[in-house]
Amino acid sequence: MRSEKLQAERISKVYGGNGGRVAALHEVDLDVGAGEFISIVGPSGCGKSTLFNILAGLIRPSGGRVLLDGSPPDQLLGEIGYMLQRDLLMPWRTVLDNTCVGLELNGVGRREARERARAEFPRFGLAGFEQHWPAKLSGGMRQRAALLRTFLAGREVMLLDEPFGALDALTRRQMQAWLLDLWQADSKTIVFVTHDVEEAVFLSDRVYVMSGRPGRVVLCLDIDLPRPRRQDITMTEGFQALKARLMEPLEAALRETQPGAVG
Amino acid sequence: MKALRRIAAAAGPPLVFAIIVLGLWQLYASVGPVSSLTLPKPTEVASALWENRSLLLENTWVTVEEILLGFAAAMVLGFLLAVLIRSSRLIERALYPWLVASQMVPVPAVAPLIVIWTGFDLRPKVIVIALVCFFPITVNTIDGLRAADPELLRLLRTLRANRVQRFVKAQLPAALPFIFSGLKVAAAFSVIGAVFAEWVGSSEGLGYLILTLNNQSATAEMFATIAILGVIGIALFLLVRGVEHLALPWYYEAREDEGEPEVDGLMLGAEV
Ligand SMILES: Nc1ncnc2c1ncn2[C@@H]1O[C@H](COP(=O)(O)OP(=O)(O)O)[C@@H](O)[C@H]1O
Ligand SMILES: [Mg+2]
């Protein structure tokens, strides 16, 4: 029996602007158990980031509600870790001070925050770059710094919005394996957005496929592959079968939006 | 060593340019159809500088004091005004047009009024200089406070940052490069403000000195005074720039060596 950590109940979102109304999400249900790794795939513009903004408490849904530990929280904002699509490192802070910012905002003193962050640098592949300006880091390192900032903030649930989207294939593979190790070592609950089906299968306990706008959940598939997983699992028949089952509704969703739009 | 070479590289071209201009000027004033009352030679200006050094120095300190106080006042007030204007959309809409309108009022025209209201001491000069200088500071600070990435502010909210914390940790640092731009413009304006202020009500200072020298048709001495005013302006500008370089290392170091990006230090896996 798994305990539900984060749930979305029939979440809808309509953006109202002077340029007309945009229906971004339509009655999306999502169940995330404690310690699970959940992925969401869907065409670009189907409302994945919108869903995350709602789950993080940054914007209000037009309909439906978010449950945390089974009940609606008084204050959702600040309860959930959120790594946005862009790394958003502050150029005026060193890499070390960027990763500390969540600790500082939790009332931890500067010095102690730095100590705790510094201790994590090797594990995040950032050792030796503590005093660098973020502008000098490669894309992969910037993502890891942003991830470390999210980890250090100490929330149990973390939303990761296409964290590896901008990385090259090789770096991406390494980061996936590394993220899984991190997730298991720290027993976090992760909700992960990606446009890469293989990535979703490799990482997840369960994958949600969303349709084109307005985003709906068209498939929710349990990934019952054994863990710990290594890269060679992607060659197995079981893996390929799961991937094929996900590709079908995703390609349908892509066709109904525009040709060629993935993301 | 590296710093020295950098300074030499920066100062070289403008110095060469100045020497060329001064040379042409010297040539024209020597052989051209002008009297030294209309256009003194640079060498005459230089000797006027030297001969009147104590008088000039005395008045220089007076003007420098006014400028530093006026500039400081403009800095504080200009910044606070910008923060006030950015604090709410209603205040911004109510005040911003008047901020711009305030620049339509010629400061030389109101300077005499300020003298009437506050007297002949240091105060009217500080006020006039501050009036001339605050606008570029305020406008740039307002733009700067808009510059923070809205997504960064969202991220900070998910990390439980309150409004003050978002201001201190994101909006202010993002605004700093803009603020320094405003300060550099203000530094250049401050000298003009000091001269205006002294013209309407003063018995000392370099601006006042120009008036007296003008009455005496002492052209070379006037040029000497103007040269000192120029030096004061440049010195203040360079001071602001120096502070800027110290305060914004991230801003300059990121621009300095646009060399090759560092390799991705991917050394992951084993130690997890
Ligand atoms: N603040 C907003 N105002 C109006 N429309 C928006 C806003 N944010 C996103 N949208 C629209 O909502 C849809 C979903 O966007 P988004 O959630 O960013 O999709 P995804 O992350 O899946 O690519 C898009 O069509 C986008 O243009
Ligand atoms: Mg998105």
Coordinates of C-alpha atoms and ligand atoms in Angstrom, one line a residue:
Chain A
M1 CA 0.0 0.0 0.0
R2 CA 1.7 3.2 -1.1
S3 CA 0.9 6.5 0.6
E4 CA -0.2 9.3 -1.6
K5 CA 2.2 12.3 -1.3
L6 CA 1.0 14.7 -4.0
Q7 CA -2.3 14.5 -5.9
A8 CA -3.8 16.6 -8.6
E9 CA -7.6 16.3 -8.8
R10 CA -9.3 17.3 -12.0
I11 CA -7.0 20.3 -12.5
S12 CA -8.1 22.7 -15.2
K13 CA -6.5 25.9 -16.2
V14 CA -7.8 28.6 -18.6
Y15 CA -5.6 31.5 -19.1
G16 CA -7.6 34.7 -19.7
G17 CA -5.8 37.5 -21.5
N18 CA -6.9 40.3 -23.7
G19 CA -5.8 38.2 -26.6
G20 CA -8.5 35.7 -25.8
R21 CA -8.8 32.7 -23.6
V22 CA -6.3 29.8 -23.8
A23 CA -7.4 26.5 -22.3
A24 CA -4.1 25.0 -21.1
L25 CA -5.2 22.1 -19.0
H26 CA -8.4 20.0 -18.8
E27 CA -9.3 17.9 -15.8
V28 CA -5.8 16.5 -15.2
D29 CA -5.5 13.8 -12.5
L30 CA -2.2 12.9 -11.1
D31 CA -1.2 10.6 -8.2
V32 CA 2.3 10.6 -6.8
G33 CA 3.1 8.3 -4.0
A34 CA 5.8 9.0 -1.4
G35 CA 9.2 8.1 -2.8
E36 CA 8.0 7.6 -6.4
F37 CA 9.6 8.8 -9.6
I38 CA 6.9 9.9 -12.0
S39 CA 7.3 11.3 -15.5
I40 CA 5.0 13.4 -17.7
V41 CA 5.5 13.4 -21.4
G42 CA 3.5 15.4 -23.9
P43 CA 3.8 17.7 -26.9
S44 CA 5.1 21.2 -26.5
G45 CA 2.6 23.7 -25.3
C46 CA 0.3 21.0 -23.8
G47 CA 0.5 22.6 -20.3
K48 CA 3.2 20.7 -18.6
S49 CA 4.8 23.8 -17.1
T50 CA 1.4 25.2 -16.3
L51 CA 0.7 22.0 -14.3
F52 CA 3.9 22.4 -12.4
N53 CA 3.2 26.0 -11.6
I54 CA -0.1 24.9 -10.2
L55 CA 1.5 22.0 -8.2
A56 CA 4.1 24.4 -6.9
G57 CA 1.4 26.8 -5.7
L58 CA 2.6 29.6 -8.0
I59 CA -0.7 29.9 -9.9
R60 CA -4.2 28.9 -9.1
P61 CA -6.0 26.3 -11.1
S62 CA -9.3 27.4 -12.8
G63 CA -10.8 24.1 -11.5
G64 CA -9.8 21.2 -9.4
R65 CA -7.4 21.0 -6.4
V66 CA -4.0 19.9 -5.3
L67 CA -3.7 17.6 -2.3
L68 CA -0.6 17.2 -0.2
D69 CA -0.4 14.1 2.1
G70 CA -4.0 13.5 1.3
S71 CA -5.5 16.9 2.1
P72 CA -5.5 20.4 0.6
P73 CA -2.7 22.4 2.3
D74 CA -3.3 25.8 3.8
Q75 CA -0.4 27.1 1.9
L76 CA 0.9 25.1 -1.1
L77 CA 3.6 27.6 -2.2
G78 CA 6.9 26.8 -0.5
E79 CA 6.0 23.2 0.3
I80 CA 7.3 21.7 -2.9
G81 CA 10.7 21.9 -4.5
Y82 CA 10.6 23.2 -8.1
M83 CA 13.3 23.3 -10.7
L84 CA 12.0 25.4 -13.6
Q85 CA 12.8 24.7 -17.2
R86 CA 15.6 27.3 -17.2
D87 CA 18.4 26.9 -14.6
L88 CA 17.9 30.5 -13.3
L89 CA 21.3 30.7 -11.6
M90 CA 21.9 34.2 -10.4
P91 CA 24.9 35.6 -12.3
W92 CA 25.9 37.8 -9.3
R93 CA 26.3 34.8 -7.0
T94 CA 29.1 32.2 -7.2
V95 CA 28.0 28.7 -7.9
L96 CA 28.3 27.9 -4.2
D97 CA 26.2 30.8 -3.1
N98 CA 23.6 30.0 -5.8
T99 CA 23.2 26.5 -4.4
C100 CA 22.8 27.8 -0.9
V101 CA 20.0 30.2 -1.5
G102 CA 17.3 27.9 -0.4
L103 CA 19.0 27.1 2.8
E104 CA 19.5 30.9 3.5
L105 CA 15.8 31.5 2.9
N106 CA 15.1 28.7 5.4
G107 CA 16.9 30.7 8.0
V108 CA 20.2 28.8 7.9
G109 CA 23.1 31.1 8.5
R110 CA 25.4 32.0 5.5
R111 CA 28.4 30.1 6.9
E112 CA 26.5 26.9 7.8
A113 CA 24.6 27.0 4.5
R114 CA 27.9 27.2 2.6
E115 CA 29.3 24.3 4.6
R116 CA 26.3 22.1 3.8
A117 CA 26.3 23.0 0.2
R118 CA 30.1 22.5 -0.2
A119 CA 29.8 19.0 1.2
E120 CA 27.4 18.1 -1.7
F121 CA 29.6 19.5 -4.5
P122 CA 31.5 16.3 -5.2
R123 CA 28.3 14.2 -5.4
F124 CA 26.9 16.7 -7.9
G125 CA 30.0 16.8 -10.1
L126 CA 30.7 20.4 -9.2
A127 CA 33.8 20.0 -7.0
G128 CA 36.4 22.7 -7.7
F129 CA 33.8 25.1 -9.1
E130 CA 32.5 26.5 -5.9
Q131 CA 33.9 30.0 -6.4
H132 CA 33.2 30.2 -10.2
W133 CA 30.6 32.5 -11.7
P134 CA 27.7 30.5 -13.2
A135 CA 28.4 32.1 -16.6
K136 CA 31.6 30.1 -16.8
L137 CA 29.9 26.7 -16.4
S138 CA 28.9 24.3 -19.1
G139 CA 25.2 23.6 -19.6
G140 CA 25.4 20.2 -17.8
M141 CA 27.1 21.8 -14.8
R142 CA 24.5 24.6 -14.7
Q143 CA 21.7 22.1 -14.6
R144 CA 23.5 20.1 -11.8
A145 CA 23.9 23.3 -9.8
A146 CA 20.3 24.2 -10.2
L147 CA 19.4 20.6 -9.2
L148 CA 21.6 20.9 -6.1
R149 CA 19.9 24.1 -5.2
T150 CA 16.6 22.3 -5.4
F151 CA 17.9 19.3 -3.3
L152 CA 19.4 21.6 -0.6
A153 CA 16.1 23.4 -0.2
G154 CA 15.1 20.1 1.5
R155 CA 11.5 19.6 0.3
E156 CA 10.3 16.0 0.0
V157 CA 8.7 16.4 -3.3
M158 CA 10.6 17.9 -6.2
L159 CA 9.2 19.0 -9.6
L160 CA 11.8 18.9 -12.4
D161 CA 10.7 20.6 -15.6
E162 CA 12.8 19.2 -18.5
P163 CA 16.0 19.5 -16.6
F164 CA 18.0 17.7 -19.3
G165 CA 16.2 19.1 -22.3
A166 CA 19.1 21.3 -23.5
L167 CA 21.9 18.7 -23.0
D168 CA 23.6 16.6 -25.6
A169 CA 22.7 12.9 -25.8
L170 CA 25.8 11.6 -24.0
T171 CA 25.7 14.1 -21.1
R172 CA 22.1 13.4 -20.8
R173 CA 22.6 9.6 -20.4
Q174 CA 25.1 10.2 -17.7
M175 CA 22.9 12.7 -15.9
Q176 CA 19.9 10.2 -16.0
A177 CA 21.9 7.4 -14.3
W178 CA 23.2 9.9 -11.8
L179 CA 19.8 11.3 -11.0
L180 CA 18.5 7.8 -10.3
D181 CA 21.3 7.2 -7.9
L182 CA 20.6 10.5 -6.2
W183 CA 16.9 9.8 -6.0
Q184 CA 17.5 6.5 -4.3
A185 CA 20.2 7.7 -2.0
D186 CA 18.1 10.6 -0.7
S187 CA 14.6 8.9 -1.0
K188 CA 13.0 11.9 -2.6
T189 CA 9.7 12.0 -4.5
I190 CA 10.2 13.3 -8.0
V191 CA 7.9 14.4 -10.7
F192 CA 9.8 14.8 -14.0
V193 CA 8.8 16.5 -17.2
T194 CA 10.5 15.4 -20.4
H195 CA 9.8 15.1 -24.1
D196 CA 12.0 12.1 -24.4
V197 CA 10.0 8.8 -24.0
E198 CA 13.1 6.7 -23.5
E199 CA 14.2 9.0 -20.7
A200 CA 10.8 8.7 -19.1
V201 CA 10.8 4.9 -19.2
F202 CA 14.3 4.6 -18.0
L203 CA 13.7 6.8 -14.9
S204 CA 10.2 6.3 -13.8
D205 CA 7.9 4.2 -11.8
R206 CA 5.0 5.5 -13.8
V207 CA 4.6 7.7 -16.9
Y208 CA 1.7 10.0 -17.8
V209 CA 1.2 10.9 -21.4
M210 CA -0.6 14.2 -22.1
S211 CA -2.6 15.2 -25.2
G212 CA -2.1 18.4 -27.1
R213 CA -3.7 21.6 -25.8
P214 CA -5.8 21.6 -23.7
G215 CA -3.6 19.1 -21.9
R216 CA -5.4 16.0 -20.7
V217 CA -4.0 12.7 -19.4
V218 CA -4.5 10.2 -22.2
L219 CA -2.4 7.4 -20.8
C220 CA -1.0 6.4 -17.4
L221 CA 1.5 3.5 -17.6
D222 CA 3.2 1.7 -14.8
I223 CA 6.9 0.9 -15.6
D224 CA 7.4 -2.4 -13.8
L225 CA 11.1 -2.7 -14.8
P226 CA 13.4 -3.9 -12.0
R227 CA 15.6 -1.4 -10.1
P228 CA 18.4 -0.4 -9.9
R229 CA 18.4 0.2 -13.6
R230 CA 21.4 0.5 -15.8
Q231 CA 21.7 1.9 -19.2
D232 CA 21.7 -1.5 -20.9
I233 CA 18.1 -2.0 -19.8
T234 CA 17.1 0.2 -22.7
M235 CA 18.0 -2.7 -25.0
T236 CA 15.7 -5.2 -23.4
E237 CA 12.4 -6.3 -25.0
G238 CA 10.4 -5.2 -22.0
F239 CA 11.8 -1.7 -22.2
Q240 CA 11.1 -1.4 -25.9
A241 CA 7.6 -2.7 -25.5
L242 CA 6.8 -0.1 -22.8
K243 CA 8.3 2.6 -25.0
A244 CA 6.2 1.5 -27.9
R245 CA 3.0 1.7 -25.8
L246 CA 3.8 5.2 -24.8
M247 CA 4.8 6.3 -28.3
E248 CA 1.5 5.5 -29.7
P249 CA -0.7 8.0 -27.8
L250 CA 2.1 10.5 -27.8
E251 CA 2.4 10.4 -31.6
A252 CA -1.4 10.7 -31.9
A253 CA -1.2 13.8 -29.6
L254 CA 1.6 15.2 -31.8
R255 CA -0.4 14.7 -35.0
E256 CA -3.4 16.5 -33.6
T257 CA -1.2 19.5 -32.7
Q258 CA 1.3 20.5 -35.4
P259 CA 3.5 18.2 -37.5
G260 CA 6.9 17.9 -36.0
A261 CA 6.2 19.6 -32.6
V262 CA 7.9 17.7 -29.8
G263 CA 8.9 19.2 -26.5
Chain B
M1 CA 51.9 44.4 -13.7
K2 CA 48.8 43.2 -15.7
A3 CA 46.8 46.0 -14.1
L4 CA 49.4 48.6 -15.0
R5 CA 49.4 47.5 -18.6
R6 CA 45.7 47.6 -18.7
I7 CA 45.6 51.2 -17.4
A8 CA 48.3 52.2 -20.0
A9 CA 46.2 50.5 -22.7
A10 CA 43.1 52.4 -21.6
A11 CA 44.8 55.8 -21.1
G12 CA 47.0 55.7 -24.2
P13 CA 44.6 56.5 -27.0
P14 CA 42.7 59.4 -25.3
L15 CA 46.1 60.9 -24.2
V16 CA 47.4 60.8 -27.8
F17 CA 44.2 62.4 -29.0
A18 CA 44.4 65.2 -26.4
I19 CA 48.0 65.9 -27.4
I20 CA 47.0 66.2 -31.0
V21 CA 44.1 68.5 -30.2
L22 CA 46.3 70.7 -27.9
G23 CA 49.0 70.8 -30.6
L24 CA 46.6 72.0 -33.3
W25 CA 45.1 74.5 -30.9
Q26 CA 48.6 75.8 -30.0
L27 CA 49.4 76.1 -33.7
Y28 CA 46.1 77.9 -34.6
A29 CA 46.4 80.3 -31.6
S30 CA 50.0 81.1 -32.6
V31 CA 49.6 81.7 -36.3
G32 CA 45.8 82.1 -36.7
P33 CA 43.9 85.4 -36.9
V34 CA 42.9 85.3 -33.2
S35 CA 44.1 87.4 -30.2
S36 CA 45.0 85.6 -27.0
L37 CA 42.1 87.4 -25.4
T38 CA 39.7 85.4 -27.5
L39 CA 41.7 82.2 -27.6
P40 CA 44.7 81.8 -25.4
K41 CA 47.4 79.3 -26.3
P42 CA 47.4 76.0 -24.3
T43 CA 50.8 77.1 -23.0
E44 CA 49.3 80.4 -21.7
V45 CA 46.5 78.4 -20.0
A46 CA 49.1 76.2 -18.4
S47 CA 51.1 79.1 -17.0
A48 CA 47.8 80.7 -15.8
L49 CA 47.1 77.5 -14.0
W50 CA 50.5 77.5 -12.3
E51 CA 50.5 81.2 -11.4
N52 CA 47.1 81.2 -9.8
R53 CA 47.5 77.8 -8.2
S54 CA 46.6 78.8 -4.7
L55 CA 43.5 80.8 -5.7
L56 CA 42.4 77.9 -7.9
L57 CA 43.1 75.3 -5.3
E58 CA 41.1 77.1 -2.6
N59 CA 38.1 77.4 -4.9
T60 CA 38.5 73.8 -6.1
W61 CA 37.9 72.5 -2.6
V62 CA 34.8 74.6 -2.2
T63 CA 33.3 73.2 -5.5
V64 CA 34.5 69.6 -4.8
E65 CA 32.7 69.7 -1.4
E66 CA 29.5 70.9 -3.0
I67 CA 29.7 68.3 -5.7
L68 CA 30.4 65.4 -3.4
L69 CA 27.5 66.4 -1.1
G70 CA 25.1 67.1 -3.9
F71 CA 26.0 63.8 -5.7
A72 CA 25.6 61.8 -2.5
A73 CA 22.2 63.5 -1.9
A74 CA 21.2 62.7 -5.5
M75 CA 22.3 59.1 -5.0
V76 CA 20.2 58.5 -1.9
L77 CA 17.2 60.4 -3.0
G78 CA 17.3 59.2 -6.6
F79 CA 17.5 55.6 -5.4
L80 CA 14.7 55.9 -2.8
L81 CA 12.5 57.6 -5.3
A82 CA 13.0 54.8 -7.7
V83 CA 12.2 52.2 -5.1
L84 CA 9.1 54.1 -4.1
I85 CA 7.9 54.4 -7.7
R86 CA 8.5 50.6 -8.3
S87 CA 6.8 49.7 -5.0
S88 CA 3.3 49.8 -6.5
R89 CA 1.8 50.1 -9.9
L90 CA -0.5 52.9 -8.7
I91 CA 2.3 55.0 -7.3
E92 CA 4.3 54.4 -10.5
R93 CA 1.4 55.6 -12.6
A94 CA 0.8 58.6 -10.4
L95 CA 4.5 59.7 -10.1
Y96 CA 6.3 58.7 -13.2
P97 CA 4.8 61.3 -15.5
W98 CA 5.7 64.0 -13.0
L99 CA 9.2 62.6 -12.7
V100 CA 9.6 63.2 -16.4
A101 CA 7.8 66.6 -16.3
S102 CA 10.2 67.7 -13.6
Q103 CA 13.0 67.6 -16.2
M104 CA 11.1 70.2 -18.3
V105 CA 11.8 72.8 -15.6
P106 CA 15.1 74.4 -16.3
V107 CA 17.2 74.1 -13.2
P108 CA 19.0 77.4 -13.8
A109 CA 15.6 79.1 -13.7
V110 CA 14.7 77.7 -10.3
A111 CA 18.2 78.0 -8.8
P112 CA 17.6 81.6 -7.8
L113 CA 14.4 80.6 -6.0
I114 CA 16.3 77.9 -4.1
V115 CA 18.8 80.5 -3.1
I116 CA 16.0 82.8 -1.8
W117 CA 14.5 79.9 0.1
T118 CA 17.6 78.5 1.7
G119 CA 20.2 81.3 1.8
F120 CA 23.7 81.7 0.5
D121 CA 25.5 78.8 2.3
L122 CA 26.2 75.3 1.1
R123 CA 22.6 74.2 1.1
P124 CA 21.3 75.7 -2.2
K125 CA 24.3 74.4 -4.0
V126 CA 23.8 70.8 -2.7
I127 CA 20.1 71.1 -3.6
V128 CA 20.8 72.4 -7.1
I129 CA 23.4 69.7 -7.8
A130 CA 21.1 67.0 -6.5
L131 CA 18.2 68.3 -8.7
V132 CA 20.4 68.1 -11.8
C133 CA 21.8 64.6 -10.9
F134 CA 18.9 62.7 -9.5
F135 CA 17.0 62.1 -12.8
P136 CA 19.4 59.7 -14.5
I137 CA 19.9 57.8 -11.3
T138 CA 16.1 57.4 -10.7
V139 CA 15.3 56.5 -14.3
N140 CA 18.1 53.9 -14.5
T141 CA 17.2 52.5 -11.2
I142 CA 13.6 52.1 -12.2
D143 CA 14.6 50.3 -15.3
G144 CA 17.0 48.2 -13.3
L145 CA 14.4 47.2 -10.8
R146 CA 12.3 45.9 -13.7
A147 CA 15.3 43.9 -15.1
A148 CA 15.1 40.9 -12.7
D149 CA 14.0 37.8 -14.4
P150 CA 10.3 37.2 -13.5
E151 CA 11.0 33.4 -13.4
L152 CA 13.8 33.9 -10.9
L153 CA 11.3 35.8 -8.7
R154 CA 8.9 32.8 -9.0
L155 CA 11.7 30.4 -8.1
L156 CA 12.5 32.4 -5.0
R157 CA 8.8 32.4 -4.0
T158 CA 8.9 28.6 -4.1
L159 CA 11.9 28.8 -1.8
R160 CA 9.7 30.8 0.6
A161 CA 11.3 34.2 -0.1
N162 CA 9.2 37.1 1.1
R163 CA 9.0 40.4 -0.8
V164 CA 11.9 42.0 1.0
Q165 CA 14.0 38.9 0.5
R166 CA 13.2 38.9 -3.2
F167 CA 14.2 42.5 -3.4
V168 CA 17.5 42.0 -1.7
K169 CA 18.5 38.8 -3.3
A170 CA 17.3 39.3 -6.8
Q171 CA 15.9 42.7 -7.8
L172 CA 18.6 44.8 -6.3
P173 CA 21.6 42.9 -7.7
A174 CA 19.9 42.7 -11.1
A175 CA 19.5 46.5 -10.9
L176 CA 23.0 47.4 -9.9
P177 CA 24.5 47.6 -13.5
F178 CA 21.7 50.0 -14.4
I179 CA 22.2 52.0 -11.2
F180 CA 25.9 52.5 -12.0
S181 CA 25.0 53.7 -15.5
G182 CA 22.8 56.3 -13.9
L183 CA 25.5 57.3 -11.5
K184 CA 28.0 57.8 -14.3
V185 CA 25.7 60.1 -16.2
A186 CA 25.0 61.9 -12.9
A187 CA 28.7 62.3 -12.3
A188 CA 29.0 64.2 -15.5
F189 CA 26.0 66.4 -14.7
S190 CA 27.1 67.2 -11.2
V191 CA 29.8 69.7 -12.4
I192 CA 27.3 71.6 -14.5
G193 CA 25.0 71.8 -11.5
A194 CA 27.7 73.2 -9.3
V195 CA 28.5 75.9 -11.8
F196 CA 24.8 76.9 -12.1
A197 CA 24.5 77.0 -8.3
E198 CA 27.5 79.2 -7.8
W199 CA 26.4 81.6 -10.6
V200 CA 23.2 82.5 -8.8
G201 CA 24.4 82.8 -5.3
S202 CA 27.9 82.4 -4.2
S203 CA 31.1 84.2 -3.3
E204 CA 33.5 81.3 -3.8
G205 CA 34.0 78.2 -5.8
L206 CA 35.2 77.6 -9.4
G207 CA 31.9 78.6 -11.0
Y208 CA 31.9 81.9 -9.1
L209 CA 35.6 82.3 -10.2
I210 CA 34.6 82.0 -13.8
L211 CA 32.1 84.9 -13.4
T212 CA 34.7 87.2 -11.9
L213 CA 37.4 86.2 -14.4
N214 CA 34.9 86.9 -17.2
N215 CA 34.4 90.4 -15.9
Q216 CA 38.1 90.9 -16.0
S217 CA 38.5 89.4 -19.4
A218 CA 41.1 87.1 -18.0
T219 CA 40.5 84.5 -20.7
A220 CA 43.5 82.2 -20.0
E221 CA 42.6 82.0 -16.3
M222 CA 39.0 81.2 -17.3
F223 CA 40.3 78.3 -19.5
A224 CA 42.4 77.2 -16.6
T225 CA 39.3 77.1 -14.3
I226 CA 37.3 75.2 -16.9
A227 CA 40.1 72.7 -17.2
I228 CA 39.9 72.0 -13.5
L229 CA 36.1 71.6 -13.6
G230 CA 36.7 69.1 -16.4
V231 CA 39.2 67.2 -14.3
I232 CA 36.8 67.1 -11.3
G233 CA 34.0 65.7 -13.5
I234 CA 36.3 63.0 -15.0
A235 CA 37.7 62.1 -11.5
L236 CA 34.2 61.6 -10.2
F237 CA 33.2 59.5 -13.2
L238 CA 36.3 57.4 -12.8
L239 CA 35.6 57.0 -9.1
V240 CA 32.1 55.7 -9.8
R241 CA 33.5 53.4 -12.4
G242 CA 36.1 52.1 -10.0
V243 CA 33.5 51.3 -7.4
E244 CA 31.4 49.7 -10.1
H245 CA 34.2 47.3 -11.0
L246 CA 34.7 46.4 -7.4
A247 CA 31.0 45.9 -6.8
L248 CA 30.1 44.0 -9.9
P249 CA 33.0 41.5 -10.4
W250 CA 30.5 39.0 -11.9
Y251 CA 29.4 41.5 -14.5
Y252 CA 32.9 42.3 -15.7
E253 CA 34.6 39.0 -15.4
A254 CA 31.9 37.4 -17.5
R255 CA 32.6 39.9 -20.3
E256 CA 36.3 40.1 -20.0
D257 CA 37.6 36.7 -21.2
E258 CA 35.1 35.4 -23.7
G259 CA 37.4 32.5 -24.2
E260 CA 36.4 29.0 -24.8
P261 CA 33.9 27.6 -22.3
E262 CA 35.3 25.3 -19.7
V263 CA 34.9 21.6 -20.3
D264 CA 32.0 19.8 -18.6
G265 CA 33.5 18.4 -15.5
L266 CA 31.5 15.2 -15.5
M267 CA 33.1 13.0 -12.9
L268 CA 30.0 11.3 -11.7
G269 CA 28.8 7.9 -10.6
A270 CA 31.3 6.1 -8.4
E271 CA 31.0 8.2 -5.3
V272 CA 27.3 8.4 -5.1
Ligands
LIG1 N1 0.9 33.2 -18.4 C1 0.3 32.7 -19.5 N2 -0.7 33.4 -20.1 C2 -1.4 32.9 -21.2 N3 -1.1 31.8 -21.7 C3 -0.1 31.0 -21.2 C4 0.6 31.4 -20.1 N4 1.5 30.5 -19.8 C5 1.4 29.5 -20.7 N5 0.4 29.8 -21.6 C6 -0.1 29.0 -22.7 O1 -0.5 27.8 -22.2 C7 -0.1 26.7 -23.0 C8 0.7 25.7 -22.2 O2 1.9 26.3 -21.9 P1 3.0 25.5 -21.0 O3 2.4 25.1 -19.7 O4 4.2 26.3 -21.0 O5 3.3 24.2 -21.9 P2 4.5 23.2 -22.0 O6 5.3 23.4 -20.7 O7 3.8 21.8 -22.0 O8 5.3 23.4 -23.2 C9 0.7 27.3 -24.1 O9 -0.2 27.4 -25.2 C10 1.1 28.6 -23.6 O10 1.1 29.5 -24.7
MG2 MG 7.4 23.8 -20.5

